[in-house]
PDB file of C-alpha atoms in Angstrom:
ATOM      1  CA  MET B   1     -15.800  -6.138  -9.352  1.00 75.00           C
ATOM      2  CA  LEU B   2     -12.679  -4.045  -8.699  1.00 77.00           C
ATOM      3  CA  GLN B   3     -11.081  -6.964  -6.876  1.00 84.00           C
ATOM      4  CA  ARG B   4     -11.697  -9.341  -9.797  1.00 85.00           C
ATOM      5  CA  TRP B   5     -10.493  -6.759 -12.323  1.00 86.00           C
ATOM      6  CA  SER B   6      -7.258  -6.192 -10.382  1.00 88.00           C
ATOM      7  CA  GLU B   7      -6.647  -9.956 -10.136  1.00 91.00           C
ATOM      8  CA  ARG B   8      -7.112 -10.402 -13.862  1.00 90.00           C
ATOM      9  CA  LEU B   9      -4.917  -7.442 -14.785  1.00 89.00           C
ATOM     10  CA  LEU B  10      -2.070  -8.610 -12.560  1.00 93.00           C
ATOM     11  CA  SER B  11      -2.349 -12.111 -13.967  1.00 93.00           C
ATOM     12  CA  ALA B  12      -2.249 -10.715 -17.515  1.00 91.00           C
ATOM     13  CA  ILE B  13       1.005  -8.853 -16.881  1.00 91.00           C
ATOM     14  CA  GLY B  14       2.582 -11.807 -15.078  1.00 93.00           C
ATOM     15  CA  VAL B  15       2.304 -10.687 -11.461  1.00 96.00           C
ATOM     16  CA  ARG B  16       1.682 -13.485  -8.940  1.00 96.00           C
ATOM     17  CA  ILE B  17       0.677 -12.650  -5.363  1.00 96.00           C
ATOM     18  CA  GLU B  18       1.599 -14.434  -2.172  1.00 96.00           C
ATOM     19  CA  VAL B  19      -0.357 -13.365   0.913  1.00 97.00           C
ATOM     20  CA  ASN B  20       0.946 -14.159   4.397  1.00 96.00           C
ATOM     21  CA  GLY B  21      -1.248 -13.625   7.438  1.00 95.00           C
ATOM     22  CA  GLU B  22      -4.981 -13.139   7.707  1.00 95.00           C
ATOM     23  CA  ILE B  23      -6.421 -10.165   5.849  1.00 94.00           C
ATOM     24  CA  PRO B  24      -7.567  -7.711   8.543  1.00 94.00           C
ATOM     25  CA  GLU B  25     -11.131  -6.661   9.125  1.00 92.00           C
ATOM     26  CA  PRO B  26     -12.139  -3.066   8.305  1.00 93.00           C
ATOM     27  CA  GLY B  27      -9.897  -0.434   9.832  1.00 96.00           C
ATOM     28  CA  LEU B  28      -6.679   1.380   8.960  1.00 98.00           C
ATOM     29  CA  ILE B  29      -3.929  -0.606   7.214  1.00 98.00           C
ATOM     30  CA  VAL B  30      -0.490   1.015   7.010  1.00 98.00           C
ATOM     31  CA  SER B  31       2.127  -0.255   4.572  1.00 97.00           C
ATOM     32  CA  ASN B  32       5.448   0.564   3.022  1.00 97.00           C
ATOM     33  CA  HIS B  33       5.131   1.887  -0.529  1.00 95.00           C
ATOM     34  CA  LEU B  34       7.133   0.628  -3.509  1.00 96.00           C
ATOM     35  CA  SER B  35       5.251   0.939  -6.779  1.00 95.00           C
ATOM     36  CA  TYR B  36       2.112   1.728  -8.745  1.00 91.00           C
ATOM     37  CA  LEU B  37       1.586  -2.043  -8.487  1.00 94.00           C
ATOM     38  CA  ASP B  38       0.862  -1.697  -4.762  1.00 95.00           C
ATOM     39  CA  ILE B  39      -2.682  -0.430  -5.333  1.00 91.00           C
ATOM     40  CA  LEU B  40      -3.423  -3.319  -7.706  1.00 92.00           C
ATOM     41  CA  VAL B  41      -2.010  -5.890  -5.280  1.00 95.00           C
ATOM     42  CA  PHE B  42      -4.015  -4.626  -2.310  1.00 95.00           C
ATOM     43  CA  SER B  43      -7.145  -4.327  -4.466  1.00 92.00           C
ATOM     44  CA  ALA B  44      -6.716  -7.906  -5.700  1.00 94.00           C
ATOM     45  CA  VAL B  45      -6.656  -9.421  -2.213  1.00 94.00           C
ATOM     46  CA  ALA B  46      -9.159  -7.255  -0.296  1.00 92.00           C
ATOM     47  CA  ASN B  47     -11.892  -4.699  -0.727  1.00 91.00           C
ATOM     48  CA  CYS B  48     -10.208  -1.453   0.320  1.00 92.00           C
ATOM     49  CA  ILE B  49      -9.690   2.189  -0.545  1.00 92.00           C
ATOM     50  CA  PHE B  50      -6.497   4.229  -0.434  1.00 93.00           C
ATOM     51  CA  VAL B  51      -4.980   7.512   0.621  1.00 92.00           C
ATOM     52  CA  SER B  52      -2.704   8.434  -2.267  1.00 86.00           C
ATOM     53  CA  LYS B  53      -0.855  11.389  -3.753  1.00 81.00           C
ATOM     54  CA  ARG B  54      -2.834  13.422  -6.269  1.00 82.00           C
ATOM     55  CA  GLU B  55      -0.513  12.538  -9.188  1.00 80.00           C
ATOM     56  CA  VAL B  56      -1.737   8.929  -9.169  1.00 80.00           C
ATOM     57  CA  LYS B  57      -5.123  10.082 -10.446  1.00 81.00           C
ATOM     58  CA  SER B  58      -3.591  10.953 -13.850  1.00 78.00           C
ATOM     59  CA  TRP B  59      -1.648   7.702 -14.311  1.00 76.00           C
ATOM     60  CA  PRO B  60      -3.022   5.603 -17.223  1.00 74.00           C
ATOM     61  CA  GLY B  61      -4.995   2.587 -15.991  1.00 72.00           C
ATOM     62  CA  ILE B  62      -3.714   2.824 -12.416  1.00 73.00           C
ATOM     63  CA  GLY B  63      -5.446   6.160 -11.900  1.00 77.00           C
ATOM     64  CA  TRP B  64      -8.727   4.717 -13.149  1.00 78.00           C
ATOM     65  CA  ILE B  65      -8.514   1.786 -10.755  1.00 75.00           C
ATOM     66  CA  SER B  66      -7.485   4.054  -7.933  1.00 76.00           C
ATOM     67  CA  SER B  67     -10.424   6.400  -8.494  1.00 81.00           C
ATOM     68  CA  LEU B  68     -12.850   3.519  -8.920  1.00 78.00           C
ATOM     69  CA  SER B  69     -11.827   2.197  -5.504  1.00 76.00           C
ATOM     70  CA  GLY B  70     -12.764   5.519  -3.919  1.00 84.00           C
ATOM     71  CA  THR B  71      -9.205   6.717  -3.315  1.00 88.00           C
ATOM     72  CA  ILE B  72      -8.782   9.822  -1.186  1.00 91.00           C
ATOM     73  CA  TYR B  73      -6.269  12.020  -2.992  1.00 90.00           C
ATOM     74  CA  ILE B  74      -3.872  14.349  -1.217  1.00 87.00           C
ATOM     75  CA  ASP B  75      -1.813  17.208  -2.630  1.00 80.00           C
ATOM     76  CA  ARG B  76       1.417  16.716  -0.718  1.00 69.00           C
ATOM     77  CA  ALA B  77       2.759  20.044  -1.964  1.00 67.00           C
ATOM     78  CA  ARG B  78       0.192  21.811   0.221  1.00 68.00           C
ATOM     79  CA  ARG B  79       0.663  21.391   3.958  1.00 65.00           C
ATOM     80  CA  ALA B  80      -2.985  22.285   4.606  1.00 64.00           C
ATOM     81  CA  ALA B  81      -4.106  19.399   2.387  1.00 67.00           C
ATOM     82  CA  THR B  82      -3.307  16.920   5.164  1.00 75.00           C
ATOM     83  CA  HIS B  83      -5.930  18.461   7.403  1.00 79.00           C
ATOM     84  CA  ALA B  84      -8.371  18.852   4.524  1.00 80.00           C
ATOM     85  CA  ILE B  85      -8.654  15.110   3.865  1.00 90.00           C
ATOM     86  CA  GLN B  86      -8.908  13.969   7.473  1.00 92.00           C
ATOM     87  CA  SER B  87     -12.689  14.275   7.469  1.00 92.00           C
ATOM     88  CA  LYS B  88     -12.810  12.076   4.351  1.00 93.00           C
ATOM     89  CA  MET B  89     -10.653   9.490   6.088  1.00 94.00           C
ATOM     90  CA  GLN B  90     -12.897   9.560   9.133  1.00 95.00           C
ATOM     91  CA  SER B  91     -15.961   9.096   6.939  1.00 94.00           C
ATOM     92  CA  ALA B  92     -14.421   6.074   5.201  1.00 94.00           C
ATOM     93  CA  LEU B  93     -13.360   4.472   8.482  1.00 95.00           C
ATOM     94  CA  SER B  94     -16.754   5.175  10.078  1.00 95.00           C
ATOM     95  CA  ASN B  95     -18.425   3.347   7.184  1.00 93.00           C
ATOM     96  CA  GLY B  96     -16.521   0.141   7.961  1.00 92.00           C
ATOM     97  CA  THR B  97     -13.950   0.393   5.185  1.00 92.00           C
ATOM     98  CA  ARG B  98     -10.434  -0.987   4.975  1.00 95.00           C
ATOM     99  CA  LEU B  99      -8.436   2.171   4.414  1.00 97.00           C
ATOM    100  CA  VAL B 100      -4.856   1.686   3.179  1.00 96.00           C
ATOM    101  CA  LEU B 101      -2.325   4.389   4.034  1.00 96.00           C
ATOM    102  CA  PHE B 102       1.283   4.658   2.839  1.00 95.00           C
ATOM    103  CA  PRO B 103       2.754   6.802   5.635  1.00 94.00           C
ATOM    104  CA  GLU B 104       6.177   7.183   3.986  1.00 94.00           C
ATOM    105  CA  GLY B 105       4.527   9.691   1.667  1.00 87.00           C
ATOM    106  CA  THR B 106       6.377   8.412  -1.397  1.00 88.00           C
ATOM    107  CA  SER B 107       7.553   5.171  -2.954  1.00 92.00           C
ATOM    108  CA  SER B 108      11.056   3.739  -2.627  1.00 92.00           C
ATOM    109  CA  ASP B 109      13.362   0.982  -3.854  1.00 92.00           C
ATOM    110  CA  GLY B 110      12.365  -1.167  -0.880  1.00 90.00           C
ATOM    111  CA  LEU B 111      15.809  -1.394   0.686  1.00 90.00           C
ATOM    112  CA  GLN B 112      14.507   0.236   3.865  1.00 90.00           C
ATOM    113  CA  VAL B 113      11.299   1.569   5.371  1.00 94.00           C
ATOM    114  CA  MET B 114      11.454   5.346   5.423  1.00 94.00           C
ATOM    115  CA  HIS B 115      10.159   7.685   8.112  1.00 95.00           C
ATOM    116  CA  PHE B 116       6.388   7.448   8.726  1.00 96.00           C
ATOM    117  CA  HIS B 117       4.575  10.795   8.714  1.00 93.00           C
ATOM    118  CA  SER B 118       2.218  10.816  11.675  1.00 94.00           C
ATOM    119  CA  SER B 119      -0.439  13.375  10.715  1.00 92.00           C
ATOM    120  CA  LEU B 120      -2.679  11.007   8.745  1.00 94.00           C
ATOM    121  CA  PHE B 121      -2.879   8.585  11.671  1.00 96.00           C
ATOM    122  CA  GLN B 122      -5.053  11.088  13.536  1.00 95.00           C
ATOM    123  CA  PRO B 123      -8.461  10.129  12.021  1.00 95.00           C
ATOM    124  CA  ALA B 124      -8.017   6.524  13.184  1.00 97.00           C
ATOM    125  CA  LEU B 125      -7.023   7.707  16.668  1.00 97.00           C
ATOM    126  CA  ASP B 126     -10.010  10.042  16.920  1.00 96.00           C
ATOM    127  CA  LEU B 127     -12.373   7.181  16.084  1.00 96.00           C
ATOM    128  CA  GLY B 128     -10.577   4.570  18.183  1.00 96.00           C
ATOM    129  CA  VAL B 129     -10.096   2.454  15.055  1.00 96.00           C
ATOM    130  CA  ARG B 130      -7.600  -0.387  15.140  1.00 96.00           C
ATOM    131  CA  ILE B 131      -4.506  -0.127  12.962  1.00 98.00           C
ATOM    132  CA  THR B 132      -2.832  -3.065  11.211  1.00 98.00           C
ATOM    133  CA  ALA B 133       0.621  -3.132   9.623  1.00 98.00           C
ATOM    134  CA  ALA B 134       1.312  -4.623   6.200  1.00 98.00           C
ATOM    135  CA  ALA B 135       4.536  -5.086   4.265  1.00 98.00           C
ATOM    136  CA  ILE B 136       4.776  -5.417   0.509  1.00 97.00           C
ATOM    137  CA  SER B 137       7.755  -6.589  -1.536  1.00 97.00           C
ATOM    138  CA  TYR B 138       8.550  -7.744  -5.067  1.00 97.00           C
ATOM    139  CA  SER B 139      10.990 -10.145  -6.693  1.00 96.00           C
ATOM    140  CA  ILE B 140      11.813 -10.756 -10.361  1.00 96.00           C
ATOM    141  CA  ALA B 141      13.663 -13.907 -11.372  1.00 92.00           C
ATOM    142  CA  ASP B 142      15.036 -12.331 -14.550  1.00 92.00           C
ATOM    143  CA  GLY B 143      15.543  -8.797 -13.316  1.00 94.00           C
ATOM    144  CA  ASP B 144      16.140  -6.306 -10.516  1.00 96.00           C
ATOM    145  CA  ALA B 145      12.973  -5.686  -8.491  1.00 96.00           C
ATOM    146  CA  ALA B 146      14.380  -2.517  -6.905  1.00 95.00           C
ATOM    147  CA  ARG B 147      14.470  -0.876 -10.326  1.00 95.00           C
ATOM    148  CA  GLU B 148      12.072  -2.879 -12.476  1.00 96.00           C
ATOM    149  CA  ALA B 149       9.124  -3.430 -10.100  1.00 96.00           C
ATOM    150  CA  CYS B 150       9.635  -0.623  -7.603  1.00 96.00           C
ATOM    151  CA  TYR B 151       8.826   2.808  -9.033  1.00 94.00           C
ATOM    152  CA  TRP B 152      10.571   5.710  -7.332  1.00 93.00           C
ATOM    153  CA  GLY B 153      12.781   8.762  -7.670  1.00 91.00           C
ATOM    154  CA  ASP B 154      12.796  10.326 -11.135  1.00 91.00           C
ATOM    155  CA  MET B 155      11.573   7.224 -12.968  1.00 94.00           C
ATOM    156  CA  THR B 156       9.070   7.762 -15.803  1.00 93.00           C
ATOM    157  CA  LEU B 157       5.885   5.697 -15.780  1.00 90.00           C
ATOM    158  CA  LEU B 158       5.514   4.503 -19.390  1.00 91.00           C
ATOM    159  CA  PRO B 159       9.121   3.286 -19.967  1.00 95.00           C
ATOM    160  CA  HIS B 160       9.072   1.629 -16.557  1.00 95.00           C
ATOM    161  CA  LEU B 161       5.802  -0.164 -17.291  1.00 93.00           C
ATOM    162  CA  LEU B 162       6.866  -1.268 -20.772  1.00 94.00           C
ATOM    163  CA  ASN B 163      10.047  -2.755 -19.337  1.00 96.00           C
ATOM    164  CA  LEU B 164       8.060  -4.526 -16.619  1.00 95.00           C
ATOM    165  CA  LEU B 165       5.903  -6.159 -19.286  1.00 94.00           C
ATOM    166  CA  THR B 166       8.981  -7.817 -20.779  1.00 95.00           C
ATOM    167  CA  LYS B 167       9.595  -9.810 -17.582  1.00 95.00           C
ATOM    168  CA  GLU B 168       8.622 -13.453 -17.474  1.00 91.00           C
ATOM    169  CA  SER B 169       6.999 -13.087 -14.069  1.00 92.00           C
ATOM    170  CA  VAL B 170       6.898 -10.864 -11.003  1.00 96.00           C
ATOM    171  CA  GLN B 171       6.330 -12.183  -7.477  1.00 97.00           C
ATOM    172  CA  ALA B 172       4.495  -9.834  -5.137  1.00 97.00           C
ATOM    173  CA  SER B 173       4.534 -10.661  -1.433  1.00 97.00           C
ATOM    174  CA  LEU B 174       2.023  -9.065   0.931  1.00 97.00           C
ATOM    175  CA  LYS B 175       2.334  -9.729   4.666  1.00 97.00           C
ATOM    176  CA  PHE B 176      -0.246  -8.697   7.253  1.00 97.00           C
ATOM    177  CA  SER B 177       0.481  -8.347  10.955  1.00 97.00           C
ATOM    178  CA  GLN B 178      -1.725 -10.288  13.345  1.00 95.00           C
ATOM    179  CA  GLN B 179      -1.540  -7.397  15.817  1.00 95.00           C
ATOM    180  CA  HIS B 180      -4.387  -4.881  15.536  1.00 96.00           C
ATOM    181  CA  LEU B 181      -3.424  -1.894  17.633  1.00 97.00           C
ATOM    182  CA  GLN B 182      -5.030   1.251  18.972  1.00 96.00           C
ATOM    183  CA  PHE B 183      -3.217   4.410  20.045  1.00 97.00           C
ATOM    184  CA  SER B 184      -3.822   7.707  21.787  1.00 96.00           C
ATOM    185  CA  ASP B 185      -0.797   9.508  20.337  1.00 97.00           C
ATOM    186  CA  ARG B 186      -0.188   9.774  16.588  1.00 96.00           C
ATOM    187  CA  LYS B 187       3.599  10.017  16.844  1.00 97.00           C
ATOM    188  CA  GLU B 188       3.684   6.865  18.931  1.00 97.00           C
ATOM    189  CA  ALA B 189       1.410   5.232  16.348  1.00 98.00           C
ATOM    190  CA  ALA B 190       3.764   6.193  13.511  1.00 97.00           C
ATOM    191  CA  ARG B 191       6.852   4.910  15.341  1.00 97.00           C
ATOM    192  CA  THR B 192       5.239   1.653  16.424  1.00 97.00           C
ATOM    193  CA  MET B 193       3.707   0.876  13.055  1.00 98.00           C
ATOM    194  CA  ARG B 194       6.951   1.611  11.217  1.00 97.00           C
ATOM    195  CA  PHE B 195       8.710  -0.838  13.523  1.00 96.00           C
ATOM    196  CA  GLU B 196       6.006  -3.432  12.844  1.00 97.00           C
ATOM    197  CA  VAL B 197       6.300  -2.992   9.064  1.00 97.00           C
ATOM    198  CA  GLU B 198      10.065  -3.439   9.356  1.00 96.00           C
ATOM    199  CA  ARG B 199       9.520  -6.579  11.433  1.00 95.00           C
ATOM    200  CA  LEU B 200       7.128  -7.992   8.835  1.00 96.00           C
ATOM    201  CA  ARG B 201       9.702  -7.522   6.088  1.00 91.00           C
ATOM    202  CA  GLY B 202      11.857 -10.056   7.928  1.00 84.00           C
ATOM    203  CA  VAL B 203       9.113 -12.620   8.552  1.00 50.00           C
ATOM    204  CA  SER B 204       9.511 -15.729   6.400  1.00 38.00           C
ATOM    205  CA  ALA B 205       6.580 -17.278   4.619  1.00 37.00           C
ATOM    206  CA  ALA B 206       7.127 -20.481   6.581  1.00 35.00           C
ATOM    207  CA  ARG B 207       6.392 -18.704   9.861  1.00 37.00           C
ATOM    208  CA  ALA B 208       3.394 -16.755   8.654  1.00 37.00           C
ATOM    209  CA  CYS B 209       0.004 -17.572  10.189  1.00 37.00           C
ATOM    210  CA  ALA B 210      -1.695 -18.203   6.856  1.00 40.00           C
ATOM    211  CA  THR B 211      -0.643 -18.310   3.238  1.00 38.00           C
ATOM    212  CA  ARG B 212      -2.830 -17.835   0.214  1.00 38.00           C
ATOM    213  CA  LEU B 213      -1.585 -17.882  -3.360  1.00 44.00           C
ATOM    214  CA  LEU B 214      -3.402 -15.942  -6.063  1.00 47.00           C
ATOM    215  CA  LYS B 215      -2.604 -16.723  -9.661  1.00 40.00           C
TER     216      LYS B 215
END
C-alpha cells in the first residue's frame, strides 16, 4: 500500500522515476542523500524502511510516509543515539527487510558524495548481511535540480516544496549496484560503499543492467 501511495503522490507532483539495475533483495542499501523526495522514490520502487534523522518525522506528508514505512529515527545531535538504534537496525535486517541508510548523515546539492559515517554499518556486519550501493539524482528541464529538487543547507521545507510544485516535471534517477558485498570492518565498508556510490553516479543508463520506467 505504501509503495502504491508513493507512486501516486510522485506522479501527482510530476516526478517520474527511472530505475537502473535490478532492485536488490533484502539487506542493507546505502545511498547518497539529496532531498525529502528520496524516501518517496525508494518507497515507490521497493518495499523498504529507512534510517533517518529525527526531524523528518515532523515534516508534513513526508513524515507520515516515513513513519508508516517503519523508519528508524536517529537524533544526530546525541552521539549515544547511534548506538541506541543499532539493535533496531539489527531487528529489521534479521526480519528480511530492505533497510535504506544515508551514511552521509545529511542531504546535499548532489555535486559530490560526502564522507560516509561508518558507525551505522555495524549492524549489517554483525549479522553478515550483504550491502548494496544505490545512487539517486534529479534533473529538472525548467529549473535547477541542485536547488529546486535537492533540499539541503538552510532551506525551508514549505517554500521549497511549493516552488517544486510549479515545475513541469522532475526526473528522478535511481541506480542500484549489481555488487552485493559483505565486510568485516565498518570503516572499510564505509570507504568501499562510498566509492561504489560515486561510481554509480557516473554510470549511464545505456550501460545499466536493467531499466524500468515508472510513470
